[in-house]
PDB file of C-alpha atoms in Angstrom:
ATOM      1  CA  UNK H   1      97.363  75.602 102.062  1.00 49.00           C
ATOM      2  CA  UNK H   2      93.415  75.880 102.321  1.00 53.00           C
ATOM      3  CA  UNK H   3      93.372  76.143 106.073  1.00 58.00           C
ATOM      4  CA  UNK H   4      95.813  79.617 105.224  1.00 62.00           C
ATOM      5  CA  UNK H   5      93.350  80.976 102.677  1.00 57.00           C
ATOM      6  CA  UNK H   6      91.045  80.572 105.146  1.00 54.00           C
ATOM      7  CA  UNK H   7      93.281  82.180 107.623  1.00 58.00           C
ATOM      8  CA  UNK H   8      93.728  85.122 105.973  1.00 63.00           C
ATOM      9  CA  UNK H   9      97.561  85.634 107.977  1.00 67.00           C
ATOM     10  CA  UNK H  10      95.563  84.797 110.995  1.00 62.00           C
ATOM     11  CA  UNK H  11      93.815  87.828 111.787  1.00 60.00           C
ATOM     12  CA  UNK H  12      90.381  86.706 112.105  1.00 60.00           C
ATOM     13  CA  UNK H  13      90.130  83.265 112.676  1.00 67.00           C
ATOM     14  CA  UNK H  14      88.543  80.930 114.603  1.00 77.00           C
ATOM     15  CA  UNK H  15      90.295  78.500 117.223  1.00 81.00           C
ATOM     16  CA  UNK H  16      89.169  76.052 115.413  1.00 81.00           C
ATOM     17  CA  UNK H  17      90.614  76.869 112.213  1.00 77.00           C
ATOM     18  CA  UNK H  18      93.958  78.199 114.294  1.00 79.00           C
ATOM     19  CA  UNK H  19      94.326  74.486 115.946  1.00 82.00           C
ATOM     20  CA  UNK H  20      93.956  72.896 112.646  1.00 78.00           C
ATOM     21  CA  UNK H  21      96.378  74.791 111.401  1.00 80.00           C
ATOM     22  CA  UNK H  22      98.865  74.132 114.232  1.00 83.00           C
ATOM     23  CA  UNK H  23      98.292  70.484 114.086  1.00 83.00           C
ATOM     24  CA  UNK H  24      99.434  70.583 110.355  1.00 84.00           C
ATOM     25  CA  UNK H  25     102.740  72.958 111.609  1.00 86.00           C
ATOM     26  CA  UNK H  26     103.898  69.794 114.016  1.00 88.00           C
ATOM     27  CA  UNK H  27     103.276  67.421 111.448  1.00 87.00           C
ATOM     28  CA  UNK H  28     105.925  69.223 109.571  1.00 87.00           C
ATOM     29  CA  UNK H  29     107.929  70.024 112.517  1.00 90.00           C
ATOM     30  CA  UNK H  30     108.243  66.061 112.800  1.00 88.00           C
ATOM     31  CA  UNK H  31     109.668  65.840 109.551  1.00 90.00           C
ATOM     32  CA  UNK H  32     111.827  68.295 109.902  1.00 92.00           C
ATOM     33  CA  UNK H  33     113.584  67.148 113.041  1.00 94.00           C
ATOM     34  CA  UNK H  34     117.646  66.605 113.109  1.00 94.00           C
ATOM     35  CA  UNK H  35     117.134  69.360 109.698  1.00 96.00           C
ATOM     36  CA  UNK H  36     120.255  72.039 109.094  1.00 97.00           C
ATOM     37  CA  UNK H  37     118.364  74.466 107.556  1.00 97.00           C
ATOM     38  CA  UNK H  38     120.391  77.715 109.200  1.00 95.00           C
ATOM     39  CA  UNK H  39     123.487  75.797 106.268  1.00 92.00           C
ATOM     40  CA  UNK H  40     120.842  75.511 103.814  1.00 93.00           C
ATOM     41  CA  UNK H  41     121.261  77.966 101.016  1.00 90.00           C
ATOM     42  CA  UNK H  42     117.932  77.902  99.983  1.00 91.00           C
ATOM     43  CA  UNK H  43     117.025  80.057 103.318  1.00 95.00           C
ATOM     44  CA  UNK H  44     118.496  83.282 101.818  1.00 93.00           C
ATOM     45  CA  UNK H  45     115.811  84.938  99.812  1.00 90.00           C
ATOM     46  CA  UNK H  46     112.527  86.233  99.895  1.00 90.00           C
ATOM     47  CA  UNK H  47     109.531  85.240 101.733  1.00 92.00           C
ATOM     48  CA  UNK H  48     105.927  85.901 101.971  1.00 89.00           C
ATOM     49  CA  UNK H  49     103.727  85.532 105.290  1.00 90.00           C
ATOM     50  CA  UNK H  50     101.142  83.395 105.112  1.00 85.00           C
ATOM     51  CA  UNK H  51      99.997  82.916 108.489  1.00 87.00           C
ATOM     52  CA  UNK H  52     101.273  84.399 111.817  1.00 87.00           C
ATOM     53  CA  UNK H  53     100.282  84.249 115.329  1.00 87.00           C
ATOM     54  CA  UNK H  54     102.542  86.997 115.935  1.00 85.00           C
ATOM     55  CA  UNK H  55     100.228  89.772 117.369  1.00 81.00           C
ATOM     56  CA  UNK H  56     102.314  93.240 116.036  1.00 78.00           C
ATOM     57  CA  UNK H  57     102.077  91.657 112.907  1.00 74.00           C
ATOM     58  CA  UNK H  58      97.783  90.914 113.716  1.00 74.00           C
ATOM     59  CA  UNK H  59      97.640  94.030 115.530  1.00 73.00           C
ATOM     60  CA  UNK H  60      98.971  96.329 112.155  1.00 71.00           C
ATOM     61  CA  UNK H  61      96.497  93.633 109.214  1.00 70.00           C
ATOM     62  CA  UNK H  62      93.635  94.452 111.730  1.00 71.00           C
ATOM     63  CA  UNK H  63      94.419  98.657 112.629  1.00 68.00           C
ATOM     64  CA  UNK H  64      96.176  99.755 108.889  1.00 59.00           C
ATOM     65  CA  UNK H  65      92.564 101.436 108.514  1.00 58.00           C
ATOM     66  CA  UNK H  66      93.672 104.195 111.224  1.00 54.00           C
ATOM     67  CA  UNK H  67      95.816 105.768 108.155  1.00 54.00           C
ATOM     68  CA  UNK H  68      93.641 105.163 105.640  1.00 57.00           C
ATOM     69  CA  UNK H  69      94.946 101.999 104.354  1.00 59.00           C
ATOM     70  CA  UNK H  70      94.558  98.142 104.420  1.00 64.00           C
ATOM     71  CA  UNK H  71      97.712  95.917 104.937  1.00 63.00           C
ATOM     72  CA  UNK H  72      98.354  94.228 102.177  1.00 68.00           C
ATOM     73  CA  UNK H  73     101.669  91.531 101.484  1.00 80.00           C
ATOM     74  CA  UNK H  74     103.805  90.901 104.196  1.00 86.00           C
ATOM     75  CA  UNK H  75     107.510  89.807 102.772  1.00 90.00           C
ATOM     76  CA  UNK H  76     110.618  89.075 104.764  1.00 92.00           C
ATOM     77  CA  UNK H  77     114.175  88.637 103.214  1.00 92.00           C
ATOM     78  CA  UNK H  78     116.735  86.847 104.733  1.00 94.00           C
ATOM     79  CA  UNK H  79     120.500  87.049 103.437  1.00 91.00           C
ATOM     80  CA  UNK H  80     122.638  84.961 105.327  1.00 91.00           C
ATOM     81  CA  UNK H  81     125.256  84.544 102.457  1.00 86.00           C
ATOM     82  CA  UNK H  82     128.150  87.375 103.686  1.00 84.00           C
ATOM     83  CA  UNK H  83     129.857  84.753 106.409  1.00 79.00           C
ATOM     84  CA  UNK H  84     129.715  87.713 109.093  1.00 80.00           C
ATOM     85  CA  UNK H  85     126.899  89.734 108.571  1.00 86.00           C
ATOM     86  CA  UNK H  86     123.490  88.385 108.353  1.00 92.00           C
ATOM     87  CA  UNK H  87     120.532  90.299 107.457  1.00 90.00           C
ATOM     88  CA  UNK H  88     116.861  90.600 107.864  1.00 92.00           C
ATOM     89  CA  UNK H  89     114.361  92.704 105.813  1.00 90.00           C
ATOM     90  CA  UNK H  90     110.051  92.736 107.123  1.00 88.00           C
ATOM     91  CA  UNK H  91     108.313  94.783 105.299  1.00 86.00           C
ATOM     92  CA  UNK H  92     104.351  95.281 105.050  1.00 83.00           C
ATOM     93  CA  UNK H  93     102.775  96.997 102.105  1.00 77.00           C
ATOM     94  CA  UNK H  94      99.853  99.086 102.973  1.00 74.00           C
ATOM     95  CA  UNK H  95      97.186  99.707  99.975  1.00 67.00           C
ATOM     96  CA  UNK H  96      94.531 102.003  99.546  1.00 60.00           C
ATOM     97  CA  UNK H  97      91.545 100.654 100.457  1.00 57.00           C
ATOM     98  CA  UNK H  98      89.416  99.795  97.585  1.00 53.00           C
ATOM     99  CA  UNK H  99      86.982 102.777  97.506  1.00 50.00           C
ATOM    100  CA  UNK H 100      90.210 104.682  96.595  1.00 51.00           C
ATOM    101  CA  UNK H 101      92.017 102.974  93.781  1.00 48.00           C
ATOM    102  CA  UNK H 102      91.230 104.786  90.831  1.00 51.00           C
ATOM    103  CA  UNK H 103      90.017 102.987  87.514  1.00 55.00           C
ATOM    104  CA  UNK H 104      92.661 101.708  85.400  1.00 56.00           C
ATOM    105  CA  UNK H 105      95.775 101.753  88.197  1.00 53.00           C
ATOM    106  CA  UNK H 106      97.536  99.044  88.677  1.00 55.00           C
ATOM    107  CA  UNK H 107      98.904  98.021  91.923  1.00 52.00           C
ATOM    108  CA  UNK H 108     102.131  99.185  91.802  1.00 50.00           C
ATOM    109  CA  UNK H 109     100.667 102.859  91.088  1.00 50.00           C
ATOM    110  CA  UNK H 110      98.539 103.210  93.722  1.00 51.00           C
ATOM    111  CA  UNK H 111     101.085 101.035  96.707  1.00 52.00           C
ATOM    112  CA  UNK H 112     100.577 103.954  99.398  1.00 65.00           C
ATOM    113  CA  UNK H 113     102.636 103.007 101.747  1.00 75.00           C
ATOM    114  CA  UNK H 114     105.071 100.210 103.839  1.00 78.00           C
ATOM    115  CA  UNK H 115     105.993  99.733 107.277  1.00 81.00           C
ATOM    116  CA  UNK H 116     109.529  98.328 107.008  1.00 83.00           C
ATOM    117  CA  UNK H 117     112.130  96.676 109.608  1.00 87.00           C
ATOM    118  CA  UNK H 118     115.872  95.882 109.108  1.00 89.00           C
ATOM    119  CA  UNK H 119     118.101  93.896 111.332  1.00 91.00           C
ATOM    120  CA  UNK H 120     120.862  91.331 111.637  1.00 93.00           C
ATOM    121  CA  UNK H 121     120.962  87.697 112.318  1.00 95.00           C
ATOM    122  CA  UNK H 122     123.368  85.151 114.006  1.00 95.00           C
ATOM    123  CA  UNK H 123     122.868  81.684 113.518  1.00 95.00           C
ATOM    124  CA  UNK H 124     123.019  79.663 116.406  1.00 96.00           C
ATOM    125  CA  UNK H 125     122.335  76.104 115.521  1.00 96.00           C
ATOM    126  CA  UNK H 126     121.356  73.867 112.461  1.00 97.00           C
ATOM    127  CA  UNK H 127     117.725  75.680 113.179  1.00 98.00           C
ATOM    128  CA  UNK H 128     118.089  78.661 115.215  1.00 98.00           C
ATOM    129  CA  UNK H 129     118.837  82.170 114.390  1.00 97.00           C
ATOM    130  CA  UNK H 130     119.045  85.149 116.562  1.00 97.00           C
ATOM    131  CA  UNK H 131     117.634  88.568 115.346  1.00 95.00           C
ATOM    132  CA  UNK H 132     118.135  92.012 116.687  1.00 93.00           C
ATOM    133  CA  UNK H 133     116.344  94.485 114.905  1.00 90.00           C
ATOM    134  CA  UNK H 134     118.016  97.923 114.427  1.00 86.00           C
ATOM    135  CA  UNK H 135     115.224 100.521 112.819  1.00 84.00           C
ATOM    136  CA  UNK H 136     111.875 100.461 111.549  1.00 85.00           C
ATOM    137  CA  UNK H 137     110.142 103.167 109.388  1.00 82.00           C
ATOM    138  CA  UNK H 138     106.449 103.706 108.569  1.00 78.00           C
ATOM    139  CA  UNK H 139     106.492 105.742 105.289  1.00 76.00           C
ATOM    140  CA  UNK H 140     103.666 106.812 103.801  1.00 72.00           C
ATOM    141  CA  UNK H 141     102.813 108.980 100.434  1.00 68.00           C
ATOM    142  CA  UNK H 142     103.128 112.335 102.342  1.00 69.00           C
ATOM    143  CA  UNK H 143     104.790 111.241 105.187  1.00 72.00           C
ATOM    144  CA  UNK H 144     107.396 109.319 106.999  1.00 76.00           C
ATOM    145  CA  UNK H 145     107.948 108.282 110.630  1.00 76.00           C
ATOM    146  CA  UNK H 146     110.786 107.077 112.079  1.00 78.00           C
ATOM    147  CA  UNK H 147     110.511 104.136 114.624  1.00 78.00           C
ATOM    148  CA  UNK H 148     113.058 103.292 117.831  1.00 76.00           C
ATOM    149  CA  UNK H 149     114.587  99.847 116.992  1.00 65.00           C
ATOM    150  CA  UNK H 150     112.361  97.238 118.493  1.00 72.00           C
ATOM    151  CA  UNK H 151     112.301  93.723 118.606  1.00 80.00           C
ATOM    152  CA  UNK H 152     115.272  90.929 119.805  1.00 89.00           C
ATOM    153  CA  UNK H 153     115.070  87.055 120.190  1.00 94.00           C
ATOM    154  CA  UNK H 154     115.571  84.228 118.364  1.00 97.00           C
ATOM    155  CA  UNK H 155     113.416  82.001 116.098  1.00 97.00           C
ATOM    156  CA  UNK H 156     113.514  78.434 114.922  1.00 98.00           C
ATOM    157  CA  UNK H 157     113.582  77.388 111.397  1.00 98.00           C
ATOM    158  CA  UNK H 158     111.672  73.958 112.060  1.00 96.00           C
ATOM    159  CA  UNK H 159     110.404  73.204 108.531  1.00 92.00           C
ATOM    160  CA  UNK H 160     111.567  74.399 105.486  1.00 93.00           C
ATOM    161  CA  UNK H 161     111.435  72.853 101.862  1.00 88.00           C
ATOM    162  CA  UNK H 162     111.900  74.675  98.277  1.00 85.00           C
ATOM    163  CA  UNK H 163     107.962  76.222  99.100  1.00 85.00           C
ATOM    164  CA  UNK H 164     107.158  76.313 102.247  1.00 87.00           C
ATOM    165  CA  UNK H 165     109.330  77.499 105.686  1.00 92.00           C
ATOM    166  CA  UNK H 166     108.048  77.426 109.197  1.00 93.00           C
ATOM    167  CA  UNK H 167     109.277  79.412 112.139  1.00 96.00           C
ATOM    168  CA  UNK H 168     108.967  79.313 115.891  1.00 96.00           C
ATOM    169  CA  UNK H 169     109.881  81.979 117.846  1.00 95.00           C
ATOM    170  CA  UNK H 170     111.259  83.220 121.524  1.00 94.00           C
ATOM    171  CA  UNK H 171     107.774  84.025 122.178  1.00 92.00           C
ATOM    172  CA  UNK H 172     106.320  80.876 121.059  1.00 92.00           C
ATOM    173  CA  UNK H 173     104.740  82.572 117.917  1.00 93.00           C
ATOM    174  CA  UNK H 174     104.400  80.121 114.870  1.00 92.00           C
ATOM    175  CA  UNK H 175     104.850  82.053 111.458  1.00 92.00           C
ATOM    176  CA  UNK H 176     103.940  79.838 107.895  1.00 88.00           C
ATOM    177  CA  UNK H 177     106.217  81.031 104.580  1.00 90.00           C
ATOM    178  CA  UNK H 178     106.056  80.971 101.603  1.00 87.00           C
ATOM    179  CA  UNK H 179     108.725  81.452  98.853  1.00 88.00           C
ATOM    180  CA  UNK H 180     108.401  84.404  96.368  1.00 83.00           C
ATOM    181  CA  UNK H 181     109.627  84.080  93.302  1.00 61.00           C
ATOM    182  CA  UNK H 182     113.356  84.233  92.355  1.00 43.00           C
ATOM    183  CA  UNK H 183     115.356  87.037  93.954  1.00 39.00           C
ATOM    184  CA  UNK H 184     116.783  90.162  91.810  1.00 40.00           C
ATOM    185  CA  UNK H 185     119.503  92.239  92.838  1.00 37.00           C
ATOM    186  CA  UNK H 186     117.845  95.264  93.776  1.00 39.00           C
ATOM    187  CA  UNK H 187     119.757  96.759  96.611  1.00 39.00           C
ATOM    188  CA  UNK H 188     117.595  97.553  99.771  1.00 40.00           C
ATOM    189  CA  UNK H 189     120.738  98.587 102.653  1.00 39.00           C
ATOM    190  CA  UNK H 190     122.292  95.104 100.730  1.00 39.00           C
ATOM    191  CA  UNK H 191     119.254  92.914 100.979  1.00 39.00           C
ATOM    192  CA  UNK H 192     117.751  91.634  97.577  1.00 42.00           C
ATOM    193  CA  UNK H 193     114.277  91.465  97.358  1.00 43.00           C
ATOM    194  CA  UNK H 194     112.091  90.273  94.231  1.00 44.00           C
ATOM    195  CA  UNK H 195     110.514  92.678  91.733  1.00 43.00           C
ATOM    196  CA  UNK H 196     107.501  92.379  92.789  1.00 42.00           C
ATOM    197  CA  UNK H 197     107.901  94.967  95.498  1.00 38.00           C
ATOM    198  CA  UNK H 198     111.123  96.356  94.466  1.00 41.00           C
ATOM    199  CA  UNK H 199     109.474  98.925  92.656  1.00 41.00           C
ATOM    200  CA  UNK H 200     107.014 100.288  94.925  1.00 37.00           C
ATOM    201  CA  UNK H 201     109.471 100.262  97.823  1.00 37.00           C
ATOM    202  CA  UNK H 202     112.339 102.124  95.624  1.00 40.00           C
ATOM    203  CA  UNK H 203     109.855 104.692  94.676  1.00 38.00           C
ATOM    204  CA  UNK H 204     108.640 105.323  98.162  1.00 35.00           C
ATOM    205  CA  UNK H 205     112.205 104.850 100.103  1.00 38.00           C
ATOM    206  CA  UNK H 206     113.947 107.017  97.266  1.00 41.00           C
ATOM    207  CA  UNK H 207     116.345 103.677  96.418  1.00 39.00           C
ATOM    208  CA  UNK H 208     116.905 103.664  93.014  1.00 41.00           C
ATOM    209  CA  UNK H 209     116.300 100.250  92.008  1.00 38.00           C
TER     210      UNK H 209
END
């Protein structure tokens, strides 16, 4: 986990740091070889990003400044327990950056924005899952853009324990996971997601929690 402090989600780094941390992500791709993790119940839930190579992901960490705001936690849910439909939740919070948070706010006051995308999954192996993605949103404080759906392929689940999950992707992209917290039921189109953003993201979406 200190090469992904160091990271920062990837965006900057140095090759250096990026091989060492790719070395470590086949290490644990070794071990988790012959793995059913698409069966494994303790998939469904919610994740944090802790590292990405995944450059819309890179490009939106290093360009949030162009509204006024810095990216902040990057959390995906997946819900794979309805046997037929199986969902996906990204969502990026964006935060003020820190010449505007006012004295005495907490974070959840002053969360200015997310950049959210929903879509379904379809397992296809003991490690593979396919995703089509079927809207995305930018909403800020004062305004809200609608996105065209973007965004199809498949990624592996090659390492995953009770912490930590590792995905490869379609495009060869290698994302690191972590798990956050237990999972309420706060409805989000039927995804759960943890209190931690739940919140923020009711307030801004108009969900009520």
């Amino acid at each position: 986990m200190t090469y992904l402090k160091q990271a920062k989600l990837g965006a900057p780094i140095t090759a250096k740091q990026t091989a060492e941390i790719l070395a470590c992500v086949d290490e644990l791709c070794a071990i988790g070889a012959g793995q059913n993790y698409t069966r494994n119940p303790n998939l469904c839930g919610t994740w944090r990003l802790v590292y990405t190579t995944e450059k819309e992901i890179l490009f939106i960490v290093q360009n949030a400044g162009i509204v006024n705001t810095r990216a902040d936690k990057i959390f995906q849910v997946l819900d794979l327990r309805d046997k037929r439909n199986h969902t996906v939740f990204n969502t990026i919070s964006l935060m003020p950056k820190p010449e505007k948070w006012v004295e005495g706010m907490s974070p959840a006051d002053v969360v200015f924005g997310a950049f959210y995308v929903v879509g379904s999954l379809r397992v296809q192996g003991p490690q593979r899952l396919k995703f089509s993605f079927d809207e995305a949103m930018l909403k800020l404080r004062d305004r809200s853009l609608w996105l065209p759906p973007f965004g199809r392929g498949w990624f592996d689940v090659v390492y995953m324990d009770e912490l930590v999950r590792v995905t490869r992707d379609s495009r060869g992209d290698t994302s690191v996971f972590v798990r956050q917290g237990d999972v309420e039921e706060n409805e989000f189109g039927g995804l759960s997601i943890t209190s931690e953003i739940a919140m923020p993201l009711a307030r801004l979406l108009g969900i009520e929690p």
